[in-house]
mmCIF file with all atom_site columns, C-alpha atoms in Angstrom:
data_model
loop_
_atom_site.group_PDB
_atom_site.id
_atom_site.type_symbol
_atom_site.label_atom_id
_atom_site.label_alt_id
_atom_site.label_comp_id
_atom_site.label_asym_id
_atom_site.label_entity_id
_atom_site.label_seq_id
_atom_site.pdbx_PDB_ins_code
_atom_site.Cartn_x
_atom_site.Cartn_y
_atom_site.Cartn_z
_atom_site.occupancy
_atom_site.B_iso_or_equiv
_atom_site.pdbx_formal_charge
_atom_site.auth_seq_id
_atom_site.auth_comp_id
_atom_site.auth_asym_id
_atom_site.auth_atom_id
_atom_site.pdbx_PDB_model_num
ATOM 1   C CA . LYS A 1 1   ? -35.125 -58.933 -53.153 1.00 0.00 ? 1   LYS A CA 1
ATOM 2   C CA . VAL A 1 2   ? -37.703 -58.658 -50.341 1.00 0.00 ? 2   VAL A CA 1
ATOM 3   C CA . ILE A 1 3   ? -36.876 -60.152 -46.992 1.00 0.00 ? 3   ILE A CA 1
ATOM 4   C CA . ILE A 1 4   ? -39.371 -60.519 -44.155 1.00 0.00 ? 4   ILE A CA 1
ATOM 5   C CA . SER A 1 5   ? -38.866 -61.199 -40.465 1.00 0.00 ? 5   SER A CA 1
ATOM 6   C CA . TYR A 1 6   ? -41.336 -61.100 -37.539 1.00 0.00 ? 6   TYR A CA 1
ATOM 7   C CA . MET A 1 7   ? -40.478 -61.236 -33.834 1.00 0.00 ? 7   MET A CA 1
ATOM 8   C CA . GLU A 1 8   ? -41.998 -60.480 -30.472 1.00 0.00 ? 8   GLU A CA 1
ATOM 9   C CA . VAL A 1 9   ? -40.542 -59.256 -27.181 1.00 0.00 ? 9   VAL A CA 1
ATOM 10  C CA . TYR A 1 10  ? -42.339 -61.236 -24.524 1.00 0.00 ? 10  TYR A CA 1
ATOM 11  C CA . ASN A 1 11  ? -41.257 -61.011 -20.869 1.00 0.00 ? 11  ASN A CA 1
ATOM 12  C CA . GLU A 1 12  ? -37.958 -59.419 -22.117 1.00 0.00 ? 12  GLU A CA 1
ATOM 13  C CA . GLN A 1 13  ? -37.336 -62.498 -24.316 1.00 0.00 ? 13  GLN A CA 1
ATOM 14  C CA . ILE A 1 14  ? -37.091 -62.245 -28.120 1.00 0.00 ? 14  ILE A CA 1
ATOM 15  C CA . ARG A 1 15  ? -39.044 -64.917 -29.981 1.00 0.00 ? 15  ARG A CA 1
ATOM 16  C CA . ASP A 1 16  ? -39.280 -65.620 -33.718 1.00 0.00 ? 16  ASP A CA 1
ATOM 17  C CA . LEU A 1 17  ? -42.946 -65.699 -34.837 1.00 0.00 ? 17  LEU A CA 1
ATOM 18  C CA . LEU A 1 18  ? -42.243 -67.263 -38.230 1.00 0.00 ? 18  LEU A CA 1
ATOM 19  C CA . THR A 1 19  ? -40.423 -70.454 -37.244 1.00 0.00 ? 19  THR A CA 1
ATOM 20  C CA . SER A 1 20  ? -41.986 -73.799 -38.115 1.00 0.00 ? 20  SER A CA 1
ATOM 21  C CA . GLU A 1 21  ? -42.346 -74.722 -34.453 1.00 0.00 ? 21  GLU A CA 1
ATOM 22  C CA . LYS A 1 22  ? -44.127 -72.831 -31.684 1.00 0.00 ? 22  LYS A CA 1
ATOM 23  C CA . PRO A 1 23  ? -42.067 -69.699 -30.658 1.00 0.00 ? 23  PRO A CA 1
ATOM 24  C CA . THR A 1 24  ? -40.584 -70.619 -27.308 1.00 0.00 ? 24  THR A CA 1
ATOM 25  C CA . ALA A 1 25  ? -36.768 -70.284 -27.657 1.00 0.00 ? 25  ALA A CA 1
ATOM 26  C CA . SER A 1 26  ? -35.355 -66.882 -26.740 1.00 0.00 ? 26  SER A CA 1
ATOM 27  C CA . LEU A 1 27  ? -33.046 -65.354 -29.360 1.00 0.00 ? 27  LEU A CA 1
ATOM 28  C CA . ASP A 1 28  ? -29.975 -63.283 -28.612 1.00 0.00 ? 28  ASP A CA 1
ATOM 29  C CA . LEU A 1 29  ? -29.633 -59.642 -29.416 1.00 0.00 ? 29  LEU A CA 1
ATOM 30  C CA . ARG A 1 30  ? -26.192 -58.759 -30.757 1.00 0.00 ? 30  ARG A CA 1
ATOM 31  C CA . GLU A 1 31  ? -24.413 -55.721 -32.137 1.00 0.00 ? 31  GLU A CA 1
ATOM 32  C CA . ASP A 1 32  ? -22.798 -55.942 -35.543 1.00 0.00 ? 32  ASP A CA 1
ATOM 33  C CA . ARG A 1 33  ? -20.336 -53.324 -36.738 1.00 0.00 ? 33  ARG A CA 1
ATOM 34  C CA . VAL A 1 34  ? -21.928 -53.191 -40.191 1.00 0.00 ? 34  VAL A CA 1
ATOM 35  C CA . LYS A 1 35  ? -25.656 -53.972 -39.620 1.00 0.00 ? 35  LYS A CA 1
ATOM 36  C CA . GLY A 1 36  ? -26.032 -52.457 -36.118 1.00 0.00 ? 36  GLY A CA 1
ATOM 37  C CA . CYS A 1 37  ? -28.280 -54.354 -33.682 1.00 0.00 ? 37  CYS A CA 1
ATOM 38  C CA . VAL A 1 38  ? -29.322 -57.797 -34.971 1.00 0.00 ? 38  VAL A CA 1
ATOM 39  C CA . VAL A 1 39  ? -31.250 -60.710 -33.603 1.00 0.00 ? 39  VAL A CA 1
ATOM 40  C CA . ALA A 1 40  ? -29.146 -63.822 -33.975 1.00 0.00 ? 40  ALA A CA 1
ATOM 41  C CA . GLY A 1 41  ? -31.108 -66.751 -35.331 1.00 0.00 ? 41  GLY A CA 1
ATOM 42  C CA . LEU A 1 42  ? -34.111 -64.727 -36.463 1.00 0.00 ? 42  LEU A CA 1
ATOM 43  C CA . SER A 1 43  ? -35.616 -66.471 -39.574 1.00 0.00 ? 43  SER A CA 1
ATOM 44  C CA . GLU A 1 44  ? -35.779 -64.553 -42.864 1.00 0.00 ? 44  GLU A CA 1
ATOM 45  C CA . HIS A 1 45  ? -38.442 -65.256 -45.502 1.00 0.00 ? 45  HIS A CA 1
ATOM 46  C CA . TYR A 1 46  ? -38.302 -64.296 -49.207 1.00 0.00 ? 46  TYR A CA 1
ATOM 47  C CA . PRO A 1 47  ? -41.890 -63.699 -50.437 1.00 0.00 ? 47  PRO A CA 1
ATOM 48  C CA . SER A 1 48  ? -42.426 -63.428 -54.175 1.00 0.00 ? 48  SER A CA 1
ATOM 49  C CA . ASN A 1 49  ? -45.651 -61.440 -54.052 1.00 0.00 ? 49  ASN A CA 1
ATOM 50  C CA . ALA A 1 50  ? -47.786 -59.177 -51.771 1.00 0.00 ? 50  ALA A CA 1
ATOM 51  C CA . GLN A 1 51  ? -50.155 -62.052 -50.769 1.00 0.00 ? 51  GLN A CA 1
ATOM 52  C CA . GLU A 1 52  ? -47.156 -64.017 -49.363 1.00 0.00 ? 52  GLU A CA 1
ATOM 53  C CA . VAL A 1 53  ? -46.214 -60.959 -47.227 1.00 0.00 ? 53  VAL A CA 1
ATOM 54  C CA . ILE A 1 54  ? -49.745 -60.728 -45.847 1.00 0.00 ? 54  ILE A CA 1
ATOM 55  C CA . ASP A 1 55  ? -49.793 -64.532 -45.215 1.00 0.00 ? 55  ASP A CA 1
ATOM 56  C CA . LEU A 1 56  ? -46.569 -64.206 -43.194 1.00 0.00 ? 56  LEU A CA 1
ATOM 57  C CA . LEU A 1 57  ? -48.009 -61.307 -41.236 1.00 0.00 ? 57  LEU A CA 1
ATOM 58  C CA . ARG A 1 58  ? -51.100 -63.338 -40.376 1.00 0.00 ? 58  ARG A CA 1
ATOM 59  C CA . LYS A 1 59  ? -49.109 -66.470 -39.500 1.00 0.00 ? 59  LYS A CA 1
ATOM 60  C CA . GLY A 1 60  ? -46.907 -64.524 -37.082 1.00 0.00 ? 60  GLY A CA 1
ATOM 61  C CA . THR A 1 61  ? -49.799 -62.576 -35.532 1.00 0.00 ? 61  THR A CA 1
ATOM 62  C CA . GLU A 1 62  ? -51.589 -65.832 -34.697 1.00 0.00 ? 62  GLU A CA 1
ATOM 63  C CA . ARG A 1 63  ? -48.506 -66.952 -32.802 1.00 0.00 ? 63  ARG A CA 1
ATOM 64  C CA . ARG A 1 64  ? -48.205 -63.907 -30.564 1.00 0.00 ? 64  ARG A CA 1
ATOM 65  C CA . ALA A 1 65  ? -48.613 -64.200 -26.826 1.00 0.00 ? 65  ALA A CA 1
ATOM 66  C CA . MET A 1 66  ? -52.261 -63.323 -26.113 1.00 0.00 ? 66  MET A CA 1
ATOM 67  C CA . PHE A 1 67  ? -54.255 -63.865 -22.960 1.00 0.00 ? 67  PHE A CA 1
ATOM 68  C CA . ALA A 1 68  ? -57.473 -62.574 -21.468 1.00 0.00 ? 68  ALA A CA 1
ATOM 69  C CA . THR A 1 69  ? -57.391 -59.903 -18.725 1.00 0.00 ? 69  THR A CA 1
ATOM 70  C CA . ALA A 1 70  ? -60.196 -58.190 -16.894 1.00 0.00 ? 70  ALA A CA 1
ATOM 71  C CA . ALA A 1 71  ? -59.585 -55.138 -19.148 1.00 0.00 ? 71  ALA A CA 1
ATOM 72  C CA . ASN A 1 72  ? -59.351 -56.984 -22.507 1.00 0.00 ? 72  ASN A CA 1
ATOM 73  C CA . PRO A 1 73  ? -60.461 -60.522 -23.515 1.00 0.00 ? 73  PRO A CA 1
ATOM 74  C CA . HIS A 1 74  ? -57.783 -60.698 -26.263 1.00 0.00 ? 74  HIS A CA 1
ATOM 75  C CA . SER A 1 75  ? -54.859 -58.746 -24.738 1.00 0.00 ? 75  SER A CA 1
ATOM 76  C CA . SER A 1 76  ? -51.512 -58.957 -26.579 1.00 0.00 ? 76  SER A CA 1
ATOM 77  C CA . ARG A 1 77  ? -48.936 -59.684 -23.902 1.00 0.00 ? 77  ARG A CA 1
ATOM 78  C CA . SER A 1 78  ? -45.928 -58.779 -26.145 1.00 0.00 ? 78  SER A CA 1
ATOM 79  C CA . HIS A 1 79  ? -44.427 -56.159 -28.353 1.00 0.00 ? 79  HIS A CA 1
ATOM 80  C CA . ALA A 1 80  ? -44.163 -57.264 -31.985 1.00 0.00 ? 80  ALA A CA 1
ATOM 81  C CA . VAL A 1 81  ? -41.784 -56.125 -34.769 1.00 0.00 ? 81  VAL A CA 1
ATOM 82  C CA . PHE A 1 82  ? -42.562 -56.987 -38.407 1.00 0.00 ? 82  PHE A CA 1
ATOM 83  C CA . GLN A 1 83  ? -39.678 -56.024 -40.653 1.00 0.00 ? 83  GLN A CA 1
ATOM 84  C CA . VAL A 1 84  ? -39.701 -55.662 -44.433 1.00 0.00 ? 84  VAL A CA 1
ATOM 85  C CA . MET A 1 85  ? -36.242 -55.287 -45.933 1.00 0.00 ? 85  MET A CA 1
ATOM 86  C CA . ILE A 1 86  ? -35.761 -54.522 -49.584 1.00 0.00 ? 86  ILE A CA 1
ATOM 87  C CA . GLU A 1 87  ? -32.389 -54.980 -51.371 1.00 0.00 ? 87  GLU A CA 1
ATOM 88  C CA . GLN A 1 88  ? -31.989 -53.535 -54.885 1.00 0.00 ? 88  GLN A CA 1
ATOM 89  C CA . ARG A 1 89  ? -29.050 -54.113 -57.221 1.00 0.00 ? 89  ARG A CA 1
ATOM 90  C CA . PRO A 1 90  ? -28.722 -53.753 -61.003 1.00 0.00 ? 90  PRO A CA 1
ATOM 91  C CA . ARG A 1 91  ? -29.575 -56.891 -63.065 1.00 0.00 ? 91  ARG A CA 1
ATOM 92  C CA . THR A 1 92  ? -26.227 -56.555 -64.838 1.00 0.00 ? 92  THR A CA 1
ATOM 93  C CA . ALA A 1 93  ? -24.314 -56.322 -61.523 1.00 0.00 ? 93  ALA A CA 1
ATOM 94  C CA . ASP A 1 94  ? -20.577 -56.808 -61.645 1.00 0.00 ? 94  ASP A CA 1
ATOM 95  C CA . ILE A 1 95  ? -18.157 -56.952 -58.738 1.00 0.00 ? 95  ILE A CA 1
ATOM 96  C CA . ARG A 1 96  ? -18.564 -53.233 -57.876 1.00 0.00 ? 96  ARG A CA 1
ATOM 97  C CA . ALA A 1 97  ? -22.350 -52.957 -58.226 1.00 0.00 ? 97  ALA A CA 1
ATOM 98  C CA . GLN A 1 98  ? -24.102 -50.394 -56.021 1.00 0.00 ? 98  GLN A CA 1
ATOM 99  C CA . VAL A 1 99  ? -26.622 -52.029 -53.640 1.00 0.00 ? 99  VAL A CA 1
ATOM 100 C CA . LYS A 1 100 ? -29.466 -50.064 -52.197 1.00 0.00 ? 100 LYS A CA 1
ATOM 101 C CA . PHE A 1 101 ? -31.000 -51.340 -48.955 1.00 0.00 ? 101 PHE A CA 1
ATOM 102 C CA . SER A 1 102 ? -34.137 -50.190 -47.128 1.00 0.00 ? 102 SER A CA 1
ATOM 103 C CA . LYS A 1 103 ? -35.823 -51.469 -43.920 1.00 0.00 ? 103 LYS A CA 1
ATOM 104 C CA . LEU A 1 104 ? -39.340 -50.805 -42.808 1.00 0.00 ? 104 LEU A CA 1
ATOM 105 C CA . SER A 1 105 ? -40.196 -51.809 -39.220 1.00 0.00 ? 105 SER A CA 1
ATOM 106 C CA . LEU A 1 106 ? -43.858 -52.051 -38.223 1.00 0.00 ? 106 LEU A CA 1
ATOM 107 C CA . ILE A 1 107 ? -44.082 -52.182 -34.434 1.00 0.00 ? 107 ILE A CA 1
ATOM 108 C CA . ASP A 1 108 ? -47.140 -53.097 -32.352 1.00 0.00 ? 108 ASP A CA 1
ATOM 109 C CA . LEU A 1 109 ? -46.557 -52.154 -28.757 1.00 0.00 ? 109 LEU A CA 1
ATOM 110 C CA . ALA A 1 110 ? -48.502 -53.907 -25.959 1.00 0.00 ? 110 ALA A CA 1
ATOM 111 C CA . GLY A 1 111 ? -50.537 -51.427 -23.891 1.00 0.00 ? 111 GLY A CA 1
ATOM 112 C CA . SER A 1 112 ? -49.308 -50.253 -20.523 1.00 0.00 ? 112 SER A CA 1
ATOM 113 C CA . GLU A 1 113 ? -50.629 -52.243 -17.585 1.00 0.00 ? 113 GLU A CA 1
ATOM 114 C CA . ARG A 1 114 ? -52.285 -51.170 -14.368 1.00 0.00 ? 114 ARG A CA 1
ATOM 115 C CA . ALA A 1 115 ? -52.603 -54.241 -12.149 1.00 0.00 ? 115 ALA A CA 1
ATOM 116 C CA . ALA A 1 116 ? -55.635 -52.822 -10.342 1.00 0.00 ? 116 ALA A CA 1
ATOM 117 C CA . VAL A 1 117 ? -57.537 -52.374 -13.635 1.00 0.00 ? 117 VAL A CA 1
ATOM 118 C CA . THR A 1 118 ? -56.531 -55.684 -15.236 1.00 0.00 ? 118 THR A CA 1
ATOM 119 C CA . GLN A 1 119 ? -56.826 -57.604 -11.917 1.00 0.00 ? 119 GLN A CA 1
ATOM 120 C CA . ASN A 1 120 ? -53.789 -59.638 -13.016 1.00 0.00 ? 120 ASN A CA 1
ATOM 121 C CA . ARG A 1 121 ? -52.183 -62.142 -10.700 1.00 0.00 ? 121 ARG A CA 1
ATOM 122 C CA . GLY A 1 122 ? -49.260 -64.491 -11.019 1.00 0.00 ? 122 GLY A CA 1
ATOM 123 C CA . ALA A 1 123 ? -47.828 -64.852 -14.543 1.00 0.00 ? 123 ALA A CA 1
ATOM 124 C CA . ARG A 1 124 ? -50.089 -62.076 -15.939 1.00 0.00 ? 124 ARG A CA 1
ATOM 125 C CA . LEU A 1 125 ? -48.795 -59.738 -13.280 1.00 0.00 ? 125 LEU A CA 1
ATOM 126 C CA . VAL A 1 126 ? -45.169 -60.462 -14.222 1.00 0.00 ? 126 VAL A CA 1
ATOM 127 C CA . GLU A 1 127 ? -46.078 -59.945 -17.895 1.00 0.00 ? 127 GLU A CA 1
ATOM 128 C CA . GLY A 1 128 ? -47.634 -56.577 -17.048 1.00 0.00 ? 128 GLY A CA 1
ATOM 129 C CA . ALA A 1 129 ? -44.540 -55.531 -15.150 1.00 0.00 ? 129 ALA A CA 1
ATOM 130 C CA . ASN A 1 130 ? -42.289 -56.455 -18.118 1.00 0.00 ? 130 ASN A CA 1
ATOM 131 C CA . ILE A 1 131 ? -44.590 -54.592 -20.516 1.00 0.00 ? 131 ILE A CA 1
ATOM 132 C CA . ASN A 1 132 ? -44.326 -51.451 -18.369 1.00 0.00 ? 132 ASN A CA 1
ATOM 133 C CA . LYS A 1 133 ? -40.563 -51.808 -17.928 1.00 0.00 ? 133 LYS A CA 1
ATOM 134 C CA . SER A 1 134 ? -39.983 -51.917 -21.710 1.00 0.00 ? 134 SER A CA 1
ATOM 135 C CA . LEU A 1 135 ? -42.426 -49.083 -22.428 1.00 0.00 ? 135 LEU A CA 1
ATOM 136 C CA . LEU A 1 136 ? -40.648 -46.949 -19.787 1.00 0.00 ? 136 LEU A CA 1
ATOM 137 C CA . ALA A 1 137 ? -37.261 -47.823 -21.378 1.00 0.00 ? 137 ALA A CA 1
ATOM 138 C CA . LEU A 1 138 ? -38.635 -46.820 -24.808 1.00 0.00 ? 138 LEU A CA 1
ATOM 139 C CA . ALA A 1 139 ? -39.920 -43.472 -23.422 1.00 0.00 ? 139 ALA A CA 1
ATOM 140 C CA . ASN A 1 140 ? -36.560 -42.748 -21.822 1.00 0.00 ? 140 ASN A CA 1
ATOM 141 C CA . CYS A 1 141 ? -34.757 -43.425 -25.136 1.00 0.00 ? 141 CYS A CA 1
ATOM 142 C CA . ILE A 1 142 ? -37.177 -41.169 -27.047 1.00 0.00 ? 142 ILE A CA 1
ATOM 143 C CA . ASN A 1 143 ? -36.734 -38.392 -24.418 1.00 0.00 ? 143 ASN A CA 1
ATOM 144 C CA . ALA A 1 144 ? -32.988 -38.716 -24.555 1.00 0.00 ? 144 ALA A CA 1
ATOM 145 C CA . LEU A 1 145 ? -32.940 -38.573 -28.368 1.00 0.00 ? 145 LEU A CA 1
ATOM 146 C CA . GLY A 1 146 ? -35.207 -35.514 -28.224 1.00 0.00 ? 146 GLY A CA 1
ATOM 147 C CA . LYS A 1 147 ? -32.803 -33.769 -25.866 1.00 0.00 ? 147 LYS A CA 1
ATOM 148 C CA . LYS A 1 148 ? -29.894 -34.678 -28.139 1.00 0.00 ? 148 LYS A CA 1
ATOM 149 C CA . THR A 1 149 ? -31.476 -33.040 -31.214 1.00 0.00 ? 149 THR A CA 1
ATOM 150 C CA . SER A 1 150 ? -32.717 -29.932 -29.349 1.00 0.00 ? 150 SER A CA 1
ATOM 151 C CA . SER A 1 151 ? -29.400 -29.229 -27.572 1.00 0.00 ? 151 SER A CA 1
ATOM 152 C CA . SER A 1 152 ? -26.372 -27.480 -29.004 1.00 0.00 ? 152 SER A CA 1
ATOM 153 C CA . SER A 1 153 ? -24.047 -29.541 -31.218 1.00 0.00 ? 153 SER A CA 1
ATOM 154 C CA . SER A 1 154 ? -21.189 -29.336 -28.748 1.00 0.00 ? 154 SER A CA 1
ATOM 155 C CA . SER A 1 155 ? -23.043 -31.048 -25.935 1.00 0.00 ? 155 SER A CA 1
ATOM 156 C CA . SER A 1 156 ? -25.226 -33.389 -28.057 1.00 0.00 ? 156 SER A CA 1
ATOM 157 C CA . SER A 1 157 ? -22.409 -35.906 -28.570 1.00 0.00 ? 157 SER A CA 1
ATOM 158 C CA . SER A 1 158 ? -22.270 -36.562 -24.759 1.00 0.00 ? 158 SER A CA 1
ATOM 159 C CA . THR A 1 159 ? -26.047 -37.241 -24.350 1.00 0.00 ? 159 THR A CA 1
ATOM 160 C CA . TYR A 1 160 ? -26.496 -40.740 -23.036 1.00 0.00 ? 160 TYR A CA 1
ATOM 161 C CA . ILE A 1 161 ? -29.167 -42.867 -24.831 1.00 0.00 ? 161 ILE A CA 1
ATOM 162 C CA . PRO A 1 162 ? -30.221 -45.745 -22.524 1.00 0.00 ? 162 PRO A CA 1
ATOM 163 C CA . TYR A 1 163 ? -31.125 -48.158 -25.305 1.00 0.00 ? 163 TYR A CA 1
ATOM 164 C CA . ARG A 1 164 ? -29.774 -51.218 -23.467 1.00 0.00 ? 164 ARG A CA 1
ATOM 165 C CA . ASN A 1 165 ? -32.338 -51.028 -20.706 1.00 0.00 ? 165 ASN A CA 1
ATOM 166 C CA . SER A 1 166 ? -34.716 -53.289 -22.605 1.00 0.00 ? 166 SER A CA 1
ATOM 167 C CA . LYS A 1 167 ? -34.624 -55.657 -25.522 1.00 0.00 ? 167 LYS A CA 1
ATOM 168 C CA . LEU A 1 168 ? -37.437 -53.621 -27.066 1.00 0.00 ? 168 LEU A CA 1
ATOM 169 C CA . THR A 1 169 ? -35.180 -50.539 -27.405 1.00 0.00 ? 169 THR A CA 1
#
């Protein structure tokens, strides 16, 4: 079974890019004991072939928040996460069948913003600040994870990973 979802983080709000209506409602991020971090209410789609996957990717990309700035006439104002999940189980599955599960996340990050270069004002300036905030939070998580793997095993368990500083992380 192939499962597709596509979301964006826009102004620190999570929006579903594959819903039937325009993506405006913010979705909640929750922690599940089994699945880890999940986005409550994010739609899942079950394509039957590769063309349907590409069609879903195009549909979601067209719905992303994009606005012109002085630096880029088609600037994406959000981070996007396209996920492909694959679940495999034997055709003759019984109650105790082994299920294999894989997830591939394709992430398109918005570029960092310099207000002087983009000449942003008002709503675009707020968007730029949120883009920079989430990119900084991502960099801090990556740095903390790098320190955790390079330090000795006794102190690595106490390394703090600041993943809650942004919905992107």
